[in-house]
Every structure is written in C-alpha cells, then in structure tokens.
Coordinates of N, CA and C and ligand atoms in Angstrom, one line a residue:
X1 N 130.2 76.3 126.6 CA 129.5 75.3 125.5 C 128.4 76.2 124.9
X2 N 127.4 76.8 125.8 CA 126.2 77.0 125.3 C 125.9 78.7 124.2
X3 N 127.1 79.1 125.0 CA 127.4 80.4 124.7 C 128.2 81.0 123.6
X4 N 129.4 80.3 123.2 CA 129.5 79.5 122.0 C 129.1 79.6 120.9
X5 N 128.1 78.7 120.6 CA 127.2 78.5 120.0 C 126.2 79.9 119.0
X6 N 126.0 80.5 120.7 CA 125.1 81.9 119.9 C 125.6 83.0 120.0
X7 N 126.8 83.0 120.3 CA 128.1 83.8 119.8 C 128.5 83.4 118.4
X8 N 128.7 82.5 117.9 CA 128.6 81.8 116.2 C 126.8 82.5 115.6
X9 N 125.8 82.5 116.3 CA 124.5 82.4 115.8 C 124.0 83.2 115.3
X10 N 124.5 84.3 116.6 CA 123.7 85.7 116.2 C 124.2 86.9 115.7
X11 N 125.4 87.0 115.2 CA 125.8 87.7 114.2 C 124.7 87.4 113.0
X12 N 124.5 86.1 112.8 CA 124.3 85.4 111.1 C 122.6 86.1 111.7
X13 N 121.8 86.6 112.5 CA 120.8 86.9 112.2 C 120.3 88.4 112.5
X14 N 121.3 88.4 113.8 CA 120.3 89.8 114.2 C 121.2 90.8 113.0
X15 N 121.7 91.4 111.9 CA 121.5 92.7 111.6 C 120.1 92.6 110.3
X16 N 119.9 92.0 110.1 CA 118.8 91.7 108.9 C 117.4 92.1 110.0
X17 N 117.3 91.0 110.0 CA 116.0 91.4 111.0 C 115.1 92.6 111.3
X18 N 115.8 93.0 112.1 CA 114.9 94.3 113.5 C 115.3 95.2 112.6
X19 N 116.2 95.6 111.1 CA 115.9 96.4 110.1 C 114.6 96.1 109.5
X20 N 114.5 95.3 108.9 CA 113.1 95.5 108.1 C 112.1 94.6 108.7
X21 N 112.2 94.3 109.9 CA 111.0 95.0 110.7 C 110.3 95.7 111.2
X22 N 111.3 96.5 111.3 CA 111.6 98.2 112.0 C 110.9 98.9 110.4
X23 N 111.7 98.6 109.7 CA 110.9 99.4 108.5 C 109.4 99.1 107.8
X24 N 109.3 98.3 108.7 CA 108.4 97.8 107.7 C 106.7 98.3 109.1
X25 N 107.0 98.0 110.3 CA 106.2 99.0 110.6 C 106.1 100.3 110.6
X26 N 107.1 100.9 110.6 CA 106.8 102.2 109.7 C 106.3 102.7 109.3
X27 N 106.4 102.3 108.0 CA 105.6 102.2 106.1 C 104.2 102.0 107.0
X28 N 103.8 100.9 107.5 CA 102.8 100.6 108.3 C 102.0 102.2 108.9
X29 N 102.7 103.0 109.9 CA 102.3 103.6 110.8 C 102.4 105.0 109.8
X30 N 103.1 104.8 108.6 CA 102.8 106.0 107.8 C 101.8 106.2 107.4
X31 N 102.0 104.9 106.4 CA 100.5 104.5 105.8 C 98.7 104.5 106.6
X32 N 98.3 103.8 108.3 CA 98.1 104.3 109.2 C 97.3 106.2 108.8
X33 N 98.1 106.1 109.3 CA 98.5 107.5 109.8 C 97.6 108.7 108.8
X34 N 98.2 108.1 107.5 CA 97.8 109.3 106.6 C 96.0 108.8 106.1
X35 N 95.9 108.0 105.9 CA 94.4 107.3 105.2 C 93.3 106.9 106.8
X36 N 93.8 107.3 107.9 CA 92.8 107.7 109.0 C 92.3 109.3 109.0
X37 N 93.6 109.9 109.2 CA 93.6 111.4 108.9 C 92.4 112.4 108.2
X38 N 92.9 111.8 107.5 CA 91.6 112.2 106.2 C 90.2 112.2 106.4
X39 N 90.0 110.7 107.6 CA 88.8 110.6 107.6 C 87.4 111.4 108.3
X40 N 88.6 112.2 109.2 CA 87.6 113.1 110.1 C 87.2 114.1 109.5
X41 N 86.1 115.0 110.0 CA 85.8 116.0 109.7 C 86.2 117.1 109.1
X42 N 86.0 117.4 108.4 CA 86.6 118.8 108.2 C 86.3 120.3 107.6
X43 N 85.7 120.3 109.4 CA 85.0 122.2 109.8 C 85.5 122.5 110.4
X44 N 87.3 122.7 110.2 CA 87.9 123.4 110.4 C 88.5 123.9 112.4
X45 N 87.7 122.4 112.9 CA 88.2 121.6 113.9 C 89.3 120.5 114.4
X46 N 90.1 120.9 115.1 CA 91.0 119.5 115.2 C 90.2 118.5 115.7
X47 N 89.8 116.9 114.5 CA 90.1 116.1 115.4 C 90.7 115.2 115.4
X48 N 90.9 114.4 116.7 CA 91.6 113.5 116.9 C 90.9 111.7 116.0
X49 N 91.8 111.2 115.3 CA 91.8 110.0 114.8 C 91.9 109.1 115.9
X50 N 91.2 108.0 116.4 CA 91.9 106.9 117.6 C 91.0 105.6 116.9
X51 N 91.5 104.4 116.5 CA 90.6 103.7 115.5 C 90.1 103.8 114.4
X52 N 88.3 103.3 115.0 CA 87.4 103.9 113.8 C 86.6 105.2 113.9
X53 N 87.2 105.9 115.1 CA 86.6 107.3 115.2 C 87.3 108.6 115.7
X54 N 86.7 109.8 115.5 CA 87.2 111.0 115.8 C 87.1 111.2 116.8
X55 N 88.0 112.4 117.4 CA 87.1 113.2 118.8 C 87.9 114.7 118.4
X56 N 86.6 115.1 118.9 CA 87.1 116.9 119.1 C 87.8 117.7 120.7
X57 N 88.5 117.6 120.8 CA 88.8 117.8 122.6 C 88.8 119.4 122.5
X58 N 87.1 120.2 123.4 CA 87.3 121.4 123.1 C 88.1 122.2 124.4
X59 N 88.9 123.5 123.7 CA 90.1 123.7 124.5 C 90.1 125.1 124.7
X60 N 89.8 125.9 125.5 CA 89.7 127.4 125.7 C 90.7 128.0 125.0
X61 N 90.7 129.3 124.6 CA 91.8 130.2 123.9 C 92.9 130.6 124.8
X62 N 93.6 130.7 125.2 CA 95.4 130.9 125.5 C 95.2 130.2 126.8
X63 N 95.0 128.5 127.1 CA 94.9 128.0 127.9 C 94.3 128.4 128.2
X64 N 93.0 129.5 128.5 CA 91.9 129.8 130.1 C 91.2 128.3 130.0
X65 N 90.8 127.9 131.4 CA 90.0 126.5 131.3 C 88.8 127.2 131.7
X66 N 87.7 127.1 130.7 CA 86.7 127.0 131.0 C 85.7 126.1 131.2
X67 N 84.8 126.3 131.7 CA 83.7 125.6 132.6 C 82.2 125.3 131.8
X68 N 81.9 124.4 132.1 CA 80.8 123.9 130.9 C 79.6 123.0 131.6
X69 N 78.7 123.7 131.3 CA 77.5 122.7 132.1 C 77.3 121.7 131.3
X70 N 76.6 120.5 131.8 CA 75.9 119.8 130.8 C 75.3 119.7 129.8
X71 N 74.0 120.8 129.8 CA 73.5 121.1 129.3 C 74.7 122.1 128.1
X72 N 75.5 122.6 128.0 CA 76.6 123.1 127.3 C 76.9 122.5 126.3
X73 N 77.4 121.3 127.1 CA 78.7 120.3 126.6 C 77.8 119.4 125.4
X74 N 76.7 119.5 125.6 CA 75.4 118.8 124.5 C 75.9 119.5 123.1
X75 N 74.8 120.9 124.1 CA 74.5 121.3 122.6 C 76.4 121.6 122.0
X76 N 77.5 122.0 122.4 CA 78.7 122.4 122.0 C 79.3 120.9 121.1
X77 N 78.4 119.9 121.1 CA 78.7 118.5 120.4 C 77.5 118.0 119.3
X78 N 76.4 119.2 119.2 CA 75.4 118.7 118.0 C 76.1 118.1 117.1
X79 N 75.0 117.3 116.6 CA 75.5 117.2 115.1 C 76.2 116.2 115.1
X80 N 77.4 115.9 116.5 CA 77.8 114.5 117.0 C 77.5 114.5 118.3
X81 N 78.3 113.6 118.6 CA 77.7 112.6 120.1 C 78.5 113.0 121.3
X82 N 78.7 113.3 122.6 CA 78.7 113.8 123.9 C 80.2 112.3 124.0
X83 N 80.7 112.7 124.1 CA 82.0 111.2 124.5 C 81.4 110.0 125.3
X84 N 81.6 108.9 124.1 CA 81.3 107.7 124.9 C 82.8 107.1 125.0
X85 N 82.8 105.8 125.8 CA 83.8 105.0 126.3 C 83.7 103.2 125.8
X86 N 83.7 102.8 125.5 CA 83.4 102.1 125.5 C 84.5 100.2 125.6
X87 N 86.1 100.7 125.6 CA 86.8 99.8 126.2 C 87.5 100.6 127.1
X88 N 88.9 99.9 127.5 CA 89.9 100.6 128.2 C 90.5 100.7 127.6
X89 N 91.1 100.9 126.5 CA 91.6 101.4 125.3 C 91.6 103.0 124.7
X90 N 89.6 103.1 125.0 CA 89.4 104.1 123.6 C 89.4 105.0 125.4
X91 N 89.6 104.6 127.0 CA 89.7 105.2 128.4 C 91.3 106.1 127.8
X92 N 91.9 105.0 127.9 CA 94.1 105.2 128.3 C 93.6 106.5 126.7
X93 N 92.9 106.4 125.9 CA 93.2 106.9 124.8 C 93.1 109.0 125.1
X94 N 91.5 109.0 125.9 CA 91.5 110.4 126.2 C 92.7 110.3 127.0
X95 N 92.9 109.5 128.1 CA 94.2 110.3 129.1 C 94.9 110.4 128.9
X96 N 95.9 110.1 127.5 CA 96.3 109.5 126.8 C 96.7 111.6 126.4
X97 N 96.1 111.7 125.7 CA 95.7 112.9 124.8 C 95.0 114.6 125.4
X98 N 94.6 113.7 127.0 CA 94.1 115.2 127.3 C 95.5 116.0 127.7
X99 N 96.8 115.3 127.9 CA 97.6 116.7 128.7 C 97.5 117.3 127.2
X100 N 97.5 116.9 126.1 CA 98.5 117.7 124.4 C 96.7 119.1 124.9
X101 N 96.0 118.9 125.4 CA 94.6 119.5 125.6 C 94.8 120.6 127.1
X102 N 94.5 120.2 127.7 CA 95.0 121.0 129.0 C 95.7 121.1 130.0
X103 N 96.1 121.9 130.4 CA 97.2 121.9 131.1 C 96.7 120.9 132.2
X104 N 96.2 121.1 133.4 CA 96.3 120.4 134.5 C 95.0 118.6 134.4
X105 N 94.3 118.7 135.0 CA 93.5 117.2 135.1 C 92.2 118.0 134.6
X106 N 91.2 117.4 133.8 CA 90.4 117.6 134.6 C 88.8 116.9 134.9
X107 N 87.9 117.5 134.4 CA 86.9 116.5 134.3 C 86.2 116.4 133.6
X108 N 86.2 115.4 132.4 CA 85.9 115.2 131.2 C 83.7 115.2 131.1
X109 N 83.0 115.4 130.7 CA 81.6 114.9 130.5 C 81.8 113.9 129.5
X110 N 80.5 113.0 130.0 CA 80.7 111.8 129.8 C 78.9 111.4 128.5
X111 N 78.7 111.0 127.8 CA 77.3 111.0 127.1 C 76.1 110.1 127.6
X112 N 76.3 109.6 129.0 CA 76.1 109.3 129.8 C 74.6 109.8 130.9
X113 N 73.8 108.9 130.5 CA 72.1 108.9 132.2 C 72.3 108.4 132.4
X114 N 70.9 108.4 133.2 CA 70.6 107.7 134.6 C 69.0 107.6 133.9
X115 N 68.7 105.8 133.3 CA 67.6 106.0 132.7 C 66.8 105.2 134.0
X116 N 65.4 105.5 133.9 CA 64.3 105.7 135.0 C 63.8 104.3 135.2
X117 N 63.6 104.0 133.9 CA 63.2 102.8 133.5 C 63.8 101.8 133.6
X118 N 65.0 101.2 133.1 CA 65.3 100.2 133.2 C 66.6 100.5 134.7
X119 N 66.7 101.8 135.5 CA 67.0 101.7 136.5 C 69.1 101.7 136.6
X120 N 69.6 101.8 135.2 CA 70.9 101.8 135.7 C 71.7 103.1 134.9
X121 N 72.8 103.1 134.6 CA 73.2 104.2 133.3 C 73.2 103.7 132.0
X122 N 73.1 104.5 131.2 CA 73.0 104.3 129.4 C 73.9 105.8 128.8
X123 N 74.4 105.0 128.2 CA 74.3 106.1 126.7 C 73.5 106.5 125.8
X124 N 74.0 107.8 125.7 CA 72.8 108.8 125.2 C 72.9 108.4 123.4
X125 N 73.7 107.3 122.8 CA 74.1 106.3 121.7 C 72.9 105.3 121.5
X126 N 72.7 105.0 123.2 CA 71.6 103.7 122.7 C 72.4 102.8 122.6
X127 N 74.1 102.9 122.8 CA 74.5 101.4 122.6 C 74.6 100.7 123.8
X128 N 75.3 99.3 124.1 CA 75.5 98.6 125.1 C 76.3 99.9 126.3
X129 N 75.6 99.4 127.7 CA 77.0 99.4 128.8 C 78.3 98.0 128.8
X130 N 79.3 98.3 127.6 CA 80.1 97.0 128.1 C 81.5 97.5 129.1
X131 N 81.6 99.1 129.2 CA 83.0 98.9 129.9 C 82.4 99.8 130.9
X132 N 82.5 100.0 132.0 CA 83.2 101.0 133.6 C 84.0 100.9 133.9
X133 N 84.3 102.8 134.6 CA 85.3 102.7 135.3 C 84.8 103.3 136.5
X134 N 84.1 103.3 137.3 CA 84.0 104.1 138.4 C 85.1 104.0 139.5
X135 N 85.1 105.1 139.8 CA 86.1 104.9 141.3 C 85.5 104.4 142.3
X136 N 86.1 104.5 143.2 CA 85.9 103.8 144.3 C 84.9 104.1 145.4
X137 N 84.9 105.3 145.6 CA 84.2 106.4 146.4 C 82.9 106.6 146.2
X138 N 82.0 106.3 146.3 CA 80.9 106.5 145.9 C 80.1 108.0 146.2
X139 N 79.8 109.3 145.2 CA 79.9 110.3 145.8 C 78.2 110.5 146.7
X140 N 78.9 111.6 146.9 CA 77.2 111.7 148.2 C 76.1 113.0 147.4
X141 N 74.7 112.0 148.1 CA 73.6 112.4 147.5 C 73.5 113.4 146.2
X142 N 73.6 112.1 145.7 CA 73.2 112.8 143.8 C 71.6 111.8 144.1
X143 N 70.3 112.2 143.4 CA 69.5 111.5 143.5 C 69.6 111.0 141.9
X144 N 69.4 109.8 142.0 CA 69.6 109.3 140.4 C 69.4 109.5 138.9
X145 N 68.0 110.8 139.5 CA 67.6 111.0 138.2 C 68.4 112.5 138.0
X146 N 69.4 112.7 138.6 CA 70.4 113.9 138.3 C 72.0 113.4 137.9
X147 N 71.7 112.0 138.3 CA 72.7 111.6 137.4 C 74.0 111.8 136.3
X148 N 74.8 112.1 136.2 CA 75.9 112.6 134.9 C 77.0 111.9 135.9
X149 N 77.7 111.6 134.5 CA 79.0 111.1 134.6 C 80.5 112.0 134.3
X150 N 81.2 112.7 134.9 CA 82.3 112.6 134.5 C 83.7 111.7 134.6
X151 N 84.7 112.3 133.8 CA 85.9 110.8 133.8 C 86.6 111.9 134.4
X152 N 88.1 111.6 135.3 CA 88.9 112.1 135.7 C 90.5 112.7 134.7
X153 N 90.6 112.9 134.0 CA 91.2 112.9 132.8 C 92.8 112.5 133.4
X154 N 93.2 112.7 135.1 CA 94.7 112.2 135.5 C 94.3 110.1 135.7
X155 N 93.3 110.2 136.3 CA 93.5 109.0 136.5 C 92.1 107.8 135.8
X156 N 91.5 108.6 134.6 CA 90.6 107.6 134.1 C 89.6 107.4 134.6
X157 N 89.4 107.0 135.7 CA 88.6 106.9 136.9 C 86.8 107.7 136.6
X158 N 86.1 107.5 136.5 CA 84.9 107.7 136.2 C 83.9 108.1 137.7
X159 N 83.4 109.4 137.8 CA 82.4 109.7 139.1 C 81.3 109.9 138.2
X160 N 79.9 109.8 139.5 CA 78.4 110.3 139.0 C 79.0 112.3 139.7
X161 N 77.8 112.8 138.6 CA 77.8 114.4 139.3 C 76.6 114.7 139.1
X162 N 76.3 115.8 139.0 CA 75.3 116.1 139.5 C 74.7 116.8 137.8
X163 N 73.8 115.9 137.1 CA 73.4 117.2 135.4 C 73.4 118.8 135.5
X164 N 72.4 118.6 136.8 CA 71.6 119.8 136.7 C 73.2 121.5 137.9
X165 N 73.7 120.6 138.7 CA 74.6 121.4 139.3 C 76.2 121.4 139.1
X166 N 77.1 120.8 138.4 CA 78.1 120.4 138.6 C 78.0 121.4 137.2
X167 N 79.5 122.1 137.4 CA 80.6 122.6 135.8 C 81.3 121.4 135.4
X168 N 82.2 120.5 134.5 CA 83.1 120.9 134.0 C 84.2 121.4 133.5
X169 N 84.9 121.5 133.1 CA 86.1 121.9 132.6 C 86.4 120.8 131.1
X170 N 85.9 119.5 131.2 CA 86.1 119.1 129.4 C 85.1 118.4 128.8
X171 N 84.9 119.0 127.3 CA 84.3 118.5 126.9 C 84.9 117.7 125.6
X172 N 84.3 116.9 124.9 CA 85.0 115.9 123.6 C 83.8 115.2 122.7
X173 N 83.9 116.2 122.1 CA 82.8 115.7 120.8 C 83.3 114.1 120.3
X174 N 82.7 113.1 119.6 CA 82.8 112.0 119.7 C 82.6 111.3 117.7
X175 N 82.4 111.3 116.7 CA 82.1 110.9 115.8 C 82.6 110.0 115.2
X176 N 82.1 108.6 114.1 CA 83.2 107.8 112.9 C 83.7 108.0 112.2
X177 N 84.9 107.5 111.6 CA 85.4 108.0 110.4 C 84.4 107.7 109.4
X178 N 84.2 108.4 108.5 CA 83.7 107.8 107.1 C 84.0 107.1 106.1
X179 N 83.4 106.0 105.7 CA 83.9 104.7 105.7 C 84.4 105.1 104.3
X180 N 83.6 106.5 103.4 CA 83.6 106.2 101.6 C 85.1 106.3 101.6
X181 N 85.2 107.4 102.6 CA 86.9 108.0 102.0 C 87.7 106.9 102.4
X182 N 87.9 105.7 103.2 CA 88.5 104.7 103.4 C 89.1 104.1 102.4
X183 N 87.8 104.3 101.5 CA 87.8 103.2 100.2 C 88.6 104.1 98.9
X184 N 88.7 105.0 98.9 CA 89.5 106.3 98.0 C 91.0 105.5 98.1
X185 N 91.5 105.7 99.3 CA 93.2 105.9 99.7 C 93.4 105.3 98.7
X186 N 93.2 103.3 99.3 CA 94.0 102.3 98.4 C 93.8 102.7 96.7
X187 N 92.7 103.0 96.1 CA 92.9 103.4 94.7 C 93.5 104.5 93.8
X188 N 93.8 105.0 95.2 CA 94.5 106.6 94.6 C 96.0 106.0 94.9
X189 N 96.2 105.3 95.3 CA 97.4 104.6 96.0 C 98.1 104.1 94.3
X190 N 96.8 102.6 93.9 CA 96.6 102.3 92.5 C 97.1 103.1 91.4
X191 N 96.4 103.9 91.6 CA 96.6 104.9 90.1 C 97.7 105.3 90.2
X192 N 98.5 106.0 91.3 CA 99.6 106.0 90.9 C 100.6 105.3 90.8
X193 N 100.7 103.9 90.6 CA 100.7 103.1 90.2 C 101.3 102.6 88.8
X194 N 99.9 102.5 89.1 CA 99.2 102.3 87.3 C 100.4 103.5 86.1
X195 N 99.9 105.0 86.8 CA 100.6 105.9 85.8 C 102.1 105.9 86.1
X196 N 102.8 105.4 86.9 CA 104.1 105.2 87.2 C 104.4 104.0 86.7
X197 N 103.7 103.0 86.6 CA 104.5 101.8 85.6 C 104.0 102.2 83.8
X198 N 103.0 103.4 83.7 CA 102.6 103.5 81.8 C 103.8 104.0 81.8
X199 N 104.4 105.6 82.6 CA 105.5 106.2 82.2 C 107.4 105.3 82.2
X200 N 107.4 104.2 83.0 CA 108.7 103.3 83.3 C 108.0 102.5 81.2
X201 N 106.8 102.0 81.1 CA 107.0 101.5 79.7 C 107.2 102.2 79.2
X202 N 106.6 103.7 78.6 CA 107.2 104.8 78.1 C 108.1 104.7 77.7
X203 N 108.9 105.4 79.0 CA 110.2 105.4 78.8 C 111.3 104.6 78.1
X204 N 110.6 103.3 78.5 CA 111.7 101.9 77.9 C 111.8 101.8 76.6
X205 N 110.3 102.3 76.3 CA 110.1 102.0 74.5 C 111.0 103.4 73.6
X206 N 110.8 104.6 74.4 CA 111.1 105.6 73.7 C 112.6 105.1 73.6
X207 N 113.4 104.7 74.4 CA 115.0 104.1 75.0 C 115.1 103.3 73.4
X208 N 114.3 102.4 73.5 CA 114.6 101.2 72.5 C 114.3 101.9 71.3
X209 N 113.2 102.6 71.0 CA 112.9 103.0 70.0 C 114.3 103.7 68.9
X210 N 115.2 104.4 70.4 CA 116.0 105.7 69.7 C 117.1 105.0 69.4
X211 N 117.5 103.7 70.5 CA 118.4 103.1 70.1 C 118.2 102.7 68.7
X212 N 117.0 102.2 68.4 CA 116.9 101.4 67.3 C 117.1 102.7 65.8
X213 N 116.5 103.8 66.1 CA 116.7 104.7 65.2 C 118.3 104.6 64.9
X214 N 119.0 105.3 65.8 CA 120.1 104.9 65.9 C 121.1 104.4 65.2
X215 N 120.9 103.0 65.5 CA 121.3 102.1 64.5 C 121.7 102.1 63.0
X216 N 120.0 102.4 62.9 CA 119.6 102.7 61.3 C 120.4 104.0 60.8
X217 N 120.5 104.8 61.0 CA 121.4 105.7 61.1 C 122.7 105.7 61.1
X218 N 123.0 104.8 61.8 CA 124.5 104.8 62.2 C 124.9 103.9 61.1
X219 N 124.5 102.6 60.8 CA 124.6 102.1 59.9 C 125.0 102.7 58.5
X220 N 124.3 103.7 58.6 CA 124.4 104.6 57.3 C 125.6 106.5 56.7
X221 N 125.3 106.8 57.9 CA 126.1 107.9 58.4 C 127.3 107.5 59.1
X222 N 127.5 107.1 59.9 CA 128.7 107.1 60.4 C 129.4 105.6 60.1
X223 N 130.5 105.8 60.3 CA 131.8 104.5 60.3 C 131.4 103.3 60.9
X224 N 131.9 102.7 60.8 CA 131.7 101.2 61.2 C 132.8 101.5 62.8
X225 N 133.9 102.2 63.1 CA 134.5 102.6 63.9 C 133.3 103.1 64.5
X226 N 132.6 104.3 64.1 CA 131.8 105.3 65.5 C 130.7 104.4 66.0
X227 N 130.6 103.8 65.1 CA 129.2 102.4 65.5 C 129.4 101.5 66.7
X228 N 129.8 100.8 66.2 CA 130.1 99.9 67.7 C 130.8 100.5 69.2
X229 N 131.1 100.9 69.1 CA 131.4 101.8 70.6 C 129.6 101.7 71.4
X230 N 128.8 102.4 71.2 CA 127.8 102.5 72.3 C 127.1 101.1 73.4
X231 N 127.5 100.6 72.0 CA 126.6 99.6 71.8 C 127.5 98.4 72.5
X232 N 128.4 98.7 72.9 CA 129.3 97.8 74.2 C 129.1 98.5 75.2
X233 N 128.9 100.1 75.7 CA 128.4 99.9 77.3 C 127.4 99.3 77.1
X234 N 126.0 99.9 76.7 CA 124.5 98.8 77.3 C 125.4 98.2 77.7
X235 N 123.4 97.6 79.0 CA 123.9 96.4 80.1 C 122.9 95.5 79.1
X236 N 123.7 94.5 79.5 CA 123.2 92.8 78.7 C 121.9 92.7 78.8
X237 N 121.1 92.9 78.7 CA 119.3 93.1 78.5 C 119.3 93.7 76.9
X238 N 119.3 95.1 77.1 CA 119.4 95.7 76.1 C 120.0 95.8 74.6
X239 N 121.3 95.0 75.4 CA 122.4 94.7 74.4 C 122.0 93.3 73.3
X240 N 121.5 92.7 73.9 CA 120.7 91.9 74.0 C 119.4 91.8 72.4
X241 N 118.4 92.3 73.4 CA 117.3 92.8 72.6 C 117.6 93.7 71.3
X242 N 118.8 94.9 71.4 CA 119.0 95.5 70.0 C 120.1 94.3 68.8
X243 N 120.7 93.7 69.3 CA 121.5 92.1 68.9 C 120.0 91.8 68.3
X244 N 118.5 91.0 68.9 CA 118.1 90.6 68.2 C 117.2 90.9 67.2
X245 N 116.8 92.9 67.4 CA 116.5 93.1 66.4 C 117.4 93.3 65.0
X246 N 118.3 93.2 65.5 CA 119.7 93.1 64.0 C 119.6 92.4 63.2
X247 N 119.7 91.0 64.2 CA 119.4 90.0 62.9 C 117.8 89.9 62.2
X248 N 117.5 90.5 63.5 CA 115.9 90.9 62.1 C 115.6 90.9 61.0
X249 N 116.3 92.6 61.4 CA 116.2 93.5 60.2 C 117.3 92.8 59.3
X250 N 117.8 92.4 59.4 CA 118.9 91.7 58.4 C 117.8 90.2 57.7
X251 N 117.4 90.4 56.9 CA 117.1 88.9 56.4 C 117.9 88.4 55.7
Ligands
NAG301 C1 77.4 105.8 139.7 O1 75.5 106.2 139.3 C2 75.7 104.7 138.7 C3 73.5 104.4 138.9 O2 73.2 104.3 139.9 C4 75.8 103.4 139.6 O3 75.5 101.6 139.2 C5 77.5 102.9 140.0 O4 78.2 102.3 140.5 C6 77.8 104.6 140.3 N1 79.2 105.1 140.6 C7 79.6 105.3 141.5 C8 81.2 105.8 141.7 O5 79.2 105.3 142.5

C-alpha cells in the first residue's frame, strides 16, 4: 500500500528537483571561486583562498623538501602573517591542501609563541586563542620560553617544539583577502548586464525600424502580392506591433 503510493509520487518529483538544485550549487560554486580567487595578493606566488583569507604554502623546487628554522619562517612571511588557525575547519583546510604541495607529511610552523607575562600561548597577530588541537603526548624538555608550535600535516595535531633548536619543513603564510575587490566583482557583472540589455534594446528597435521602413517601401514599390508574405512569417507579438503602427500611420 505505502510502497505503491511512493511509486506514484516519486516519478513526479524526482526529475525536476535534483537537477535544478545541482545547477544552482554549480553556478554558486563557480561564482564563489571566481570572486574569491581574485582577492589574494598578486605577487607572483600561489595564494590559495579559503573563507576570507589567503594562504601561501612554501615549497622547494623539484620536490626537494626544505628545512626552515622558526626565524627563517617568520622572515619568509614578512608582510604577511605566519599561519594562525582559529577553527577546526581552518585546521582541516591546511590538512587537505598540504598533500598538493608537499609529498610526505611535514610539520608546519604556526605563528604562536609562549607569552611569559600571561604564561600561555599567544598568536603573533594578538588574536585570542580560540582553537587548539594539541596532540596527546606532551613533549620532552622544552623550556616554556622556548616553546613554539608545529602542526603535523598528516594528523592535524599540534606539537610543542623548540623555537631555537628545531627545524621544520613546512611554512605557510596567511593574509586577509582584500575587501575592496570583492565589491568590484558584482558591479562588473551588473555593468555587463546593463550593456547587454542596452544592446538588446537597440537590436529590437533596429528590427522594428527596419520593418517599418520596409513597410513604407513595400507599399510604394512592391505589389500587394509581394508585400504581404513577410509579415505572415513574423511572430505574433511583432506582427501585432506592426499592425498597430499600420493603423496609426493611416489616418
Ligand atoms: C604546549 O605548551 C603549552 C604552553 O606551555 C601548553 O599549554 C600545551 O598544553 C602544550 N601542549 C602539549 C601537547 O604539550
């Protein structure tokens, strides 16, 4: 009984819904990608957009893994910030993208340091530490003052390492997307639409003008037999318009 009801209802609903929803999602994704990609720094480096930030993953040439001290990592990101992570989603993004840059698992420097005044970890950006992802095993003998943090690109876990003695293989710089350019995109789309509609209006007017001219010519030069057929071919809307003009022009 129930299955037969579903059997009747399903074919009606299914074919329309998923297709249009998929289409919308696709258009949205394409639009989002286009509008996001343009807002990262154009300095010749590869910046990967995620949410409202951009990330640059440093990688050596020819797949060679490089080693960076913490000081070197900070220098490489000058003008931008060393990677900070404020949510599980952001942590996941780094995890997902790392294999596209580095062949194996690497440890990535985070822009975090031990603040001796507040006696806890802080971001260099001064943003509050809202999210952490510490691994379970505490590290062996690292002085609190020498505590830096590295993210394991395979597990996503954070490890305390020595700022002075350790070298890591991953450096990621981060920066905000420029807000100015996000505003430019929709207006570009809008002006394209305006131009298109102007072109369409001009085109339609030209056709109407042409038909009007032809009508005037036709009545004087062509015979009645040759004059009628072109108007029968016209679509109903246009032919009605022309008819209206005809009645107007003959007082
Ligand atoms: C790393 O160090 C900070 C600051 O001392 C501490 O809060 C955190 O629990 C440590 N993490 C691990 C995994 O030991």
